[in-house]
Coordinates of C-alpha atoms and ligand atoms in Angstrom, one line a residue:
S7 CA 11.4 -60.8 -41.7
G8 CA 13.2 -61.8 -38.5
E9 CA 12.8 -58.2 -37.2
E10 CA 11.9 -57.9 -33.6
P11 CA 8.2 -56.8 -33.3
P12 CA 8.0 -53.2 -31.9
S13 CA 7.5 -53.0 -28.1
T14 CA 3.9 -52.2 -27.2
D15 CA 4.7 -51.5 -23.6
I16 CA 6.9 -48.4 -23.9
I17 CA 7.5 -46.4 -20.8
T18 CA 7.2 -42.7 -21.8
L19 CA 8.3 -40.0 -19.4
T20 CA 4.7 -39.1 -18.7
R21 CA 3.7 -42.6 -17.9
H22 CA 6.7 -43.0 -15.7
V23 CA 6.0 -39.8 -13.8
L24 CA 2.4 -40.7 -13.4
S25 CA 3.5 -44.0 -11.8
D26 CA 5.6 -41.9 -9.6
Q27 CA 2.6 -39.8 -8.7
F28 CA 0.7 -43.0 -7.7
S29 CA 3.5 -43.8 -5.4
L30 CA 3.0 -40.3 -4.0
G31 CA -0.6 -41.3 -3.1
P32 CA -3.8 -39.1 -3.2
A33 CA -1.9 -35.9 -2.6
A34 CA -0.8 -36.0 -6.2
T35 CA -3.2 -34.0 -8.3
G36 CA -1.4 -34.5 -11.6
D37 CA -0.4 -30.9 -11.7
L38 CA 3.3 -31.7 -11.7
T39 CA 2.8 -34.2 -14.5
L40 CA 1.1 -31.6 -16.5
L41 CA 3.9 -29.1 -15.8
L42 CA 6.5 -31.7 -16.8
T43 CA 4.5 -32.3 -20.0
A44 CA 4.9 -28.6 -20.8
I45 CA 8.7 -28.8 -20.1
Q46 CA 8.9 -31.9 -22.4
T47 CA 7.2 -29.8 -25.2
T48 CA 9.8 -27.0 -24.8
S49 CA 12.6 -29.6 -24.9
K50 CA 11.2 -31.1 -28.1
F51 CA 10.9 -27.6 -29.7
I52 CA 14.5 -26.7 -28.7
A53 CA 15.9 -30.0 -29.8
T54 CA 14.3 -29.5 -33.2
N55 CA 15.7 -26.0 -33.6
V56 CA 19.1 -26.9 -32.3
R57 CA 19.3 -29.7 -34.9
K58 CA 18.0 -27.5 -37.7
A59 CA 20.1 -24.5 -36.6
R60 CA 22.8 -25.1 -39.1
L61 CA 20.4 -25.6 -41.9
I62 CA 18.1 -22.6 -41.3
N63 CA 21.0 -20.4 -40.3
L64 CA 19.9 -19.7 -36.8
I65 CA 23.5 -19.6 -36.0
G66 CA 25.0 -16.2 -35.4
L67 CA 24.2 -13.4 -33.1
A68 CA 20.7 -12.1 -32.5
G69 CA 22.3 -8.7 -32.0
E70 CA 20.8 -8.3 -28.5
T71 CA 22.6 -9.0 -25.3
N72 CA 21.2 -10.7 -22.2
V73 CA 21.4 -9.7 -18.6
Q74 CA 24.8 -11.5 -18.5
G75 CA 26.1 -9.1 -21.0
E76 CA 27.0 -12.0 -23.3
E77 CA 26.0 -11.8 -27.0
Q78 CA 22.7 -13.6 -27.4
K79 CA 22.6 -16.3 -30.0
K80 CA 19.3 -16.6 -31.8
L81 CA 18.7 -20.1 -30.3
D82 CA 19.0 -18.5 -26.8
V83 CA 16.2 -16.1 -27.6
L84 CA 14.1 -18.8 -29.2
S85 CA 14.6 -21.2 -26.3
N86 CA 13.8 -18.6 -23.7
D87 CA 10.6 -17.5 -25.5
I88 CA 9.2 -21.1 -26.0
M89 CA 9.8 -21.8 -22.3
I90 CA 8.2 -18.6 -21.0
N91 CA 5.1 -19.1 -23.3
S92 CA 4.7 -22.8 -22.7
L93 CA 5.1 -22.6 -18.9
R94 CA 2.7 -19.7 -18.7
A95 CA 0.1 -21.5 -20.9
S96 CA 0.4 -24.6 -18.7
G97 CA -1.5 -22.7 -16.0
K98 CA 0.7 -24.5 -13.4
C99 CA 3.2 -21.8 -12.7
A100 CA 3.3 -18.7 -10.4
V101 CA 6.9 -17.5 -10.8
L102 CA 9.4 -18.1 -13.6
V103 CA 13.2 -17.2 -13.5
S104 CA 15.2 -17.4 -16.7
E105 CA 19.0 -16.9 -17.1
E106 CA 18.0 -14.7 -20.1
L107 CA 15.7 -12.4 -18.2
E108 CA 16.9 -9.8 -15.6
D109 CA 13.7 -10.0 -13.5
A110 CA 11.5 -12.9 -12.4
V111 CA 8.2 -13.3 -14.3
I112 CA 5.2 -13.3 -12.0
I113 CA 2.4 -15.1 -13.9
E114 CA -0.9 -13.2 -14.0
D115 CA -3.8 -14.6 -12.0
K116 CA -5.6 -16.0 -15.0
Y117 CA -2.8 -18.4 -15.7
K118 CA -1.4 -18.7 -12.2
G119 CA -0.6 -22.2 -10.8
K120 CA 1.3 -23.5 -7.7
Y121 CA 4.8 -24.2 -9.1
C122 CA 7.8 -22.0 -9.7
V123 CA 10.3 -22.9 -12.4
V124 CA 13.9 -21.6 -12.6
F125 CA 15.7 -22.4 -15.7
D126 CA 18.6 -21.8 -18.1
P127 CA 16.9 -22.3 -21.5
L128 CA 20.1 -23.0 -23.4
D129 CA 23.2 -23.5 -21.2
G130 CA 26.5 -23.7 -22.9
S131 CA 25.3 -21.6 -25.8
S132 CA 28.8 -20.4 -26.5
N133 CA 29.4 -23.9 -27.9
I134 CA 26.5 -23.8 -30.3
D135 CA 28.6 -23.1 -33.4
A136 CA 31.0 -25.9 -32.6
G137 CA 28.3 -28.6 -32.5
V138 CA 29.1 -29.4 -28.9
N139 CA 26.3 -30.7 -26.7
I140 CA 24.3 -27.9 -25.1
G141 CA 21.3 -28.1 -22.8
T142 CA 18.3 -26.8 -20.9
I143 CA 18.5 -26.9 -17.1
F144 CA 15.5 -26.5 -14.8
G145 CA 14.5 -26.6 -11.2
I146 CA 10.9 -26.7 -9.7
Y147 CA 9.7 -25.3 -6.4
H148 CA 6.1 -25.6 -5.1
I149 CA 5.1 -22.1 -3.9
A150 CA 5.6 -21.8 -0.1
P151 CA 2.5 -22.5 2.0
G152 CA 0.1 -19.5 2.0
S153 CA 2.1 -17.7 -0.7
K154 CA 0.4 -16.2 -3.7
G155 CA 3.6 -16.7 -5.8
T156 CA 6.2 -14.0 -5.4
I157 CA 9.9 -13.6 -5.8
S158 CA 10.4 -15.0 -2.2
D159 CA 9.1 -18.4 -3.5
V160 CA 12.3 -18.8 -5.5
L161 CA 14.8 -17.3 -3.0
R162 CA 14.7 -20.7 -1.1
P163 CA 17.3 -23.4 -0.6
G164 CA 17.6 -25.9 -3.4
S165 CA 16.7 -28.6 -0.8
E166 CA 13.1 -27.2 -1.1
M167 CA 12.9 -28.0 -4.8
V168 CA 10.4 -30.8 -5.7
A169 CA 12.0 -31.6 -9.0
A170 CA 14.9 -30.8 -11.2
G171 CA 16.3 -31.9 -14.5
Y172 CA 18.1 -31.1 -17.8
T173 CA 17.7 -31.9 -21.4
M174 CA 20.9 -32.4 -23.3
Y175 CA 20.8 -31.7 -27.1
G176 CA 23.4 -33.9 -28.9
S177 CA 23.2 -36.9 -31.2
S178 CA 19.9 -37.5 -29.5
A179 CA 17.9 -35.5 -26.9
N180 CA 18.4 -36.9 -23.4
L181 CA 16.1 -35.6 -20.6
V182 CA 17.4 -36.5 -17.1
L183 CA 14.9 -35.9 -14.3
S184 CA 14.3 -36.4 -10.6
T185 CA 11.0 -35.7 -8.8
G186 CA 12.7 -36.6 -5.4
H187 CA 12.6 -40.4 -5.9
G188 CA 15.9 -41.1 -7.6
V189 CA 17.1 -40.0 -11.1
N190 CA 15.9 -41.4 -14.5
G191 CA 17.0 -40.7 -18.0
Y192 CA 14.7 -40.5 -21.1
T193 CA 15.7 -40.4 -24.8
L194 CA 13.5 -38.6 -27.3
D195 CA 12.1 -40.9 -29.9
A196 CA 11.5 -38.2 -32.6
A197 CA 9.2 -40.4 -34.6
L198 CA 6.8 -40.8 -31.6
G199 CA 7.6 -37.3 -30.2
E200 CA 7.9 -39.1 -26.8
F201 CA 10.7 -39.2 -24.3
I202 CA 11.2 -42.9 -23.6
L203 CA 12.8 -44.3 -20.4
T204 CA 16.3 -45.5 -21.3
H205 CA 18.3 -44.9 -18.1
P206 CA 16.2 -46.1 -15.2
D207 CA 17.5 -45.3 -11.6
I208 CA 20.8 -43.6 -12.5
K209 CA 23.3 -44.1 -9.6
I210 CA 26.6 -42.3 -9.7
P211 CA 29.6 -44.6 -9.0
A212 CA 31.0 -44.0 -5.4
R213 CA 34.4 -43.1 -7.0
G214 CA 35.4 -42.3 -10.6
K215 CA 38.6 -41.8 -12.5
I216 CA 37.8 -38.5 -14.2
Y217 CA 38.2 -34.9 -13.1
S218 CA 36.5 -32.1 -15.0
F219 CA 37.9 -28.6 -14.3
N220 CA 38.8 -25.7 -16.6
E221 CA 42.5 -25.8 -15.8
G222 CA 43.0 -22.7 -17.9
N223 CA 42.0 -20.9 -14.7
S224 CA 44.8 -22.7 -12.7
M225 CA 46.8 -19.5 -12.0
Y226 CA 43.7 -18.1 -10.2
F227 CA 42.8 -21.3 -8.2
H228 CA 42.9 -21.1 -4.4
E229 CA 45.2 -23.4 -2.4
P230 CA 42.7 -26.2 -1.6
V231 CA 41.8 -26.7 -5.3
I232 CA 45.5 -26.7 -6.3
N233 CA 46.3 -29.2 -3.6
Y234 CA 43.3 -31.4 -4.5
L235 CA 44.1 -31.4 -8.2
N236 CA 47.8 -32.3 -7.5
S237 CA 46.7 -35.2 -5.4
I238 CA 44.9 -36.8 -8.4
K239 CA 47.3 -35.7 -11.1
Y240 CA 50.5 -36.8 -9.2
P241 CA 49.0 -39.5 -6.9
A242 CA 51.1 -40.9 -4.0
N243 CA 51.2 -44.6 -3.2
G244 CA 51.6 -45.6 -6.8
K245 CA 48.0 -45.0 -7.8
A246 CA 47.1 -44.1 -11.4
P247 CA 46.4 -40.4 -12.1
Y248 CA 42.9 -39.4 -13.1
S249 CA 41.9 -38.6 -16.6
A250 CA 41.0 -35.0 -17.6
R251 CA 37.7 -34.5 -19.4
Y252 CA 36.3 -31.0 -19.9
I253 CA 33.6 -30.1 -22.5
G254 CA 32.9 -26.6 -21.3
S255 CA 29.1 -27.2 -21.4
M256 CA 27.8 -27.9 -17.9
V257 CA 25.0 -30.2 -19.0
A258 CA 27.5 -32.4 -21.0
D259 CA 30.1 -32.4 -18.2
V260 CA 27.5 -33.2 -15.5
H261 CA 25.8 -35.9 -17.7
R262 CA 29.1 -37.7 -18.1
T263 CA 29.8 -37.4 -14.4
L264 CA 26.4 -38.8 -13.4
L265 CA 27.0 -41.8 -15.7
Y266 CA 30.7 -42.4 -15.4
G267 CA 31.5 -40.9 -12.0
G268 CA 34.4 -38.6 -11.0
I269 CA 34.3 -35.0 -10.1
F270 CA 33.2 -31.8 -12.0
G271 CA 34.3 -28.5 -10.6
Y272 CA 33.9 -24.8 -11.3
P273 CA 35.6 -23.3 -8.3
D274 CA 35.5 -19.7 -7.0
D275 CA 39.0 -18.2 -7.6
K276 CA 41.0 -15.0 -7.5
K277 CA 39.3 -13.9 -10.8
S278 CA 35.8 -15.1 -10.2
K279 CA 35.1 -14.4 -6.5
K280 CA 31.9 -16.5 -6.4
G281 CA 32.7 -18.8 -9.3
K282 CA 30.9 -18.5 -12.6
L283 CA 27.9 -20.9 -12.4
R284 CA 24.5 -19.6 -11.4
L285 CA 23.1 -20.8 -8.1
L286 CA 19.4 -21.0 -8.9
Y287 CA 19.2 -22.6 -12.3
E288 CA 22.6 -24.3 -12.8
A289 CA 24.0 -25.3 -9.3
F290 CA 20.7 -26.2 -7.5
P291 CA 19.3 -28.4 -10.2
M292 CA 22.6 -30.2 -10.8
A293 CA 23.2 -30.6 -7.1
F294 CA 19.6 -32.0 -6.6
L295 CA 20.2 -34.6 -9.4
T296 CA 23.7 -35.4 -8.0
E297 CA 22.4 -36.1 -4.5
Q298 CA 19.4 -38.1 -5.8
A299 CA 21.9 -40.2 -7.8
G300 CA 23.9 -40.9 -4.6
G301 CA 26.6 -38.3 -5.1
V302 CA 27.8 -35.1 -3.3
A303 CA 27.5 -31.4 -4.3
T304 CA 29.4 -28.8 -2.4
T305 CA 30.9 -25.2 -2.6
G306 CA 33.9 -26.8 -1.0
T307 CA 32.8 -25.7 2.4
K308 CA 29.0 -25.9 2.3
R309 CA 26.3 -28.3 0.8
I310 CA 25.0 -26.4 -2.2
L311 CA 21.4 -27.3 -1.6
D312 CA 21.6 -25.6 1.8
I313 CA 22.4 -22.2 0.4
V314 CA 19.7 -19.5 0.7
P315 CA 19.8 -17.3 -2.4
T316 CA 19.6 -13.6 -2.0
N317 CA 19.5 -12.7 -5.7
I318 CA 18.0 -14.8 -8.6
H319 CA 21.2 -14.5 -10.7
E320 CA 23.8 -15.0 -8.0
R321 CA 26.7 -17.3 -8.7
C322 CA 28.3 -20.0 -6.5
P323 CA 31.3 -22.3 -6.5
V324 CA 30.4 -25.9 -7.7
F325 CA 32.1 -29.2 -7.0
L326 CA 29.9 -32.3 -7.7
G327 CA 30.1 -35.9 -8.5
S328 CA 31.1 -39.2 -7.0
R329 CA 30.8 -39.2 -3.2
D330 CA 34.3 -40.4 -2.4
D331 CA 35.9 -38.0 -4.9
V332 CA 34.0 -34.9 -3.7
L333 CA 34.7 -35.9 0.0
D334 CA 38.4 -36.0 -0.9
L335 CA 38.2 -32.4 -2.2
I336 CA 36.3 -31.3 0.9
K337 CA 39.2 -32.6 3.1
F338 CA 41.5 -30.1 1.4
Y339 CA 39.2 -27.3 2.3
Q340 CA 39.0 -28.6 5.9
E341 CA 42.8 -28.8 6.1
A342 CA 43.1 -25.2 4.8
E343 CA 40.6 -24.1 7.5
K344 CA 42.6 -25.8 10.2
A345 CA 45.8 -24.2 8.9
K346 CA 44.4 -20.7 9.4
Ligands
P6P407 P1 34.4 -21.8 -19.0 C1 28.8 -22.3 -20.5 O1 29.1 -21.0 -20.9 C2 28.8 -22.4 -18.9 O2 27.8 -21.5 -18.4 C3 28.6 -23.8 -18.5 O3 27.7 -24.5 -19.3 C4 30.0 -24.4 -18.4 O4 30.2 -25.4 -17.5 C5 30.9 -23.1 -18.1 O5 30.1 -22.0 -18.5 C6 32.2 -23.1 -18.9 O6 32.9 -22.0 -18.5 O7 34.9 -20.6 -18.2 O8 35.2 -23.1 -18.6 O9 34.3 -21.6 -20.5

């Protein structure tokens, strides 16, 4: 029939992570692989329900509000519940933190494992009704040596995470993951129910041509951000200005930044003193991925992964993306510092 025969050597996420584990040597027990299998299951469940949402009328408000005080959409509730249940049942977790839950979940001894997962089950949910790409973001810590698994195991710098990733729900489901050895992207083959390696070894370009900020907040922006944005919108020395791309869904804006380069920013400003994005389950995982892909992730004055959290829902300013673009931004903060 002239059709290509199907590949019989498909690299599924599980196979790929296992090969990673082998490169980790005997220390690898397979526990992280099993934990990532549980996370894959939740992403498949959420992908299915996001896709069906329009059909089975999951759209609309669940009537409850989450700790953030935002109206909870039914998909938020569903996504949080499947993640809590699946991660608990995996027997690999000790502590769970969800954007949807005020307090951390300490797993009971019977199901307790040695990992802590912090996650936003459905980030960008305000975009659900518009059909814009939304996503699940997660970060994974190993419990600290000697710890039984308490809240202190997740109040650690993002640099101590052992893995981080996101699943973006759009025309297809893309899971982007790092276990500390670079970044890889996998696409869900719904027929197989497997995430297949489609973006091996993602490297962010050293410089891009795109900036991604919500300029609706411009009147609140601090001086360094205003000066940086002007430098790429009205460039001196005859250079072309950057293009503006802002989807308003962090997973979608970061995914494009990882693949195309440029800079994504959600600064602190006069209205949002610490910015809007959450440190533990938005900034840390995206900073982990950005650095693993060769980029830079900063608050403007500090490496995001060096921040020590004091509260599981605290916010932080975020600038991340191509190394040269983010370093340009940092220069404007350094100049502001000198001018003080
Ligand atoms: P704004 C979505 O609500 C979210 O948490 C992130 O996904 C996104 O980057 C940001 O907020 C968008 O915020 O204020 O630009 O609408």
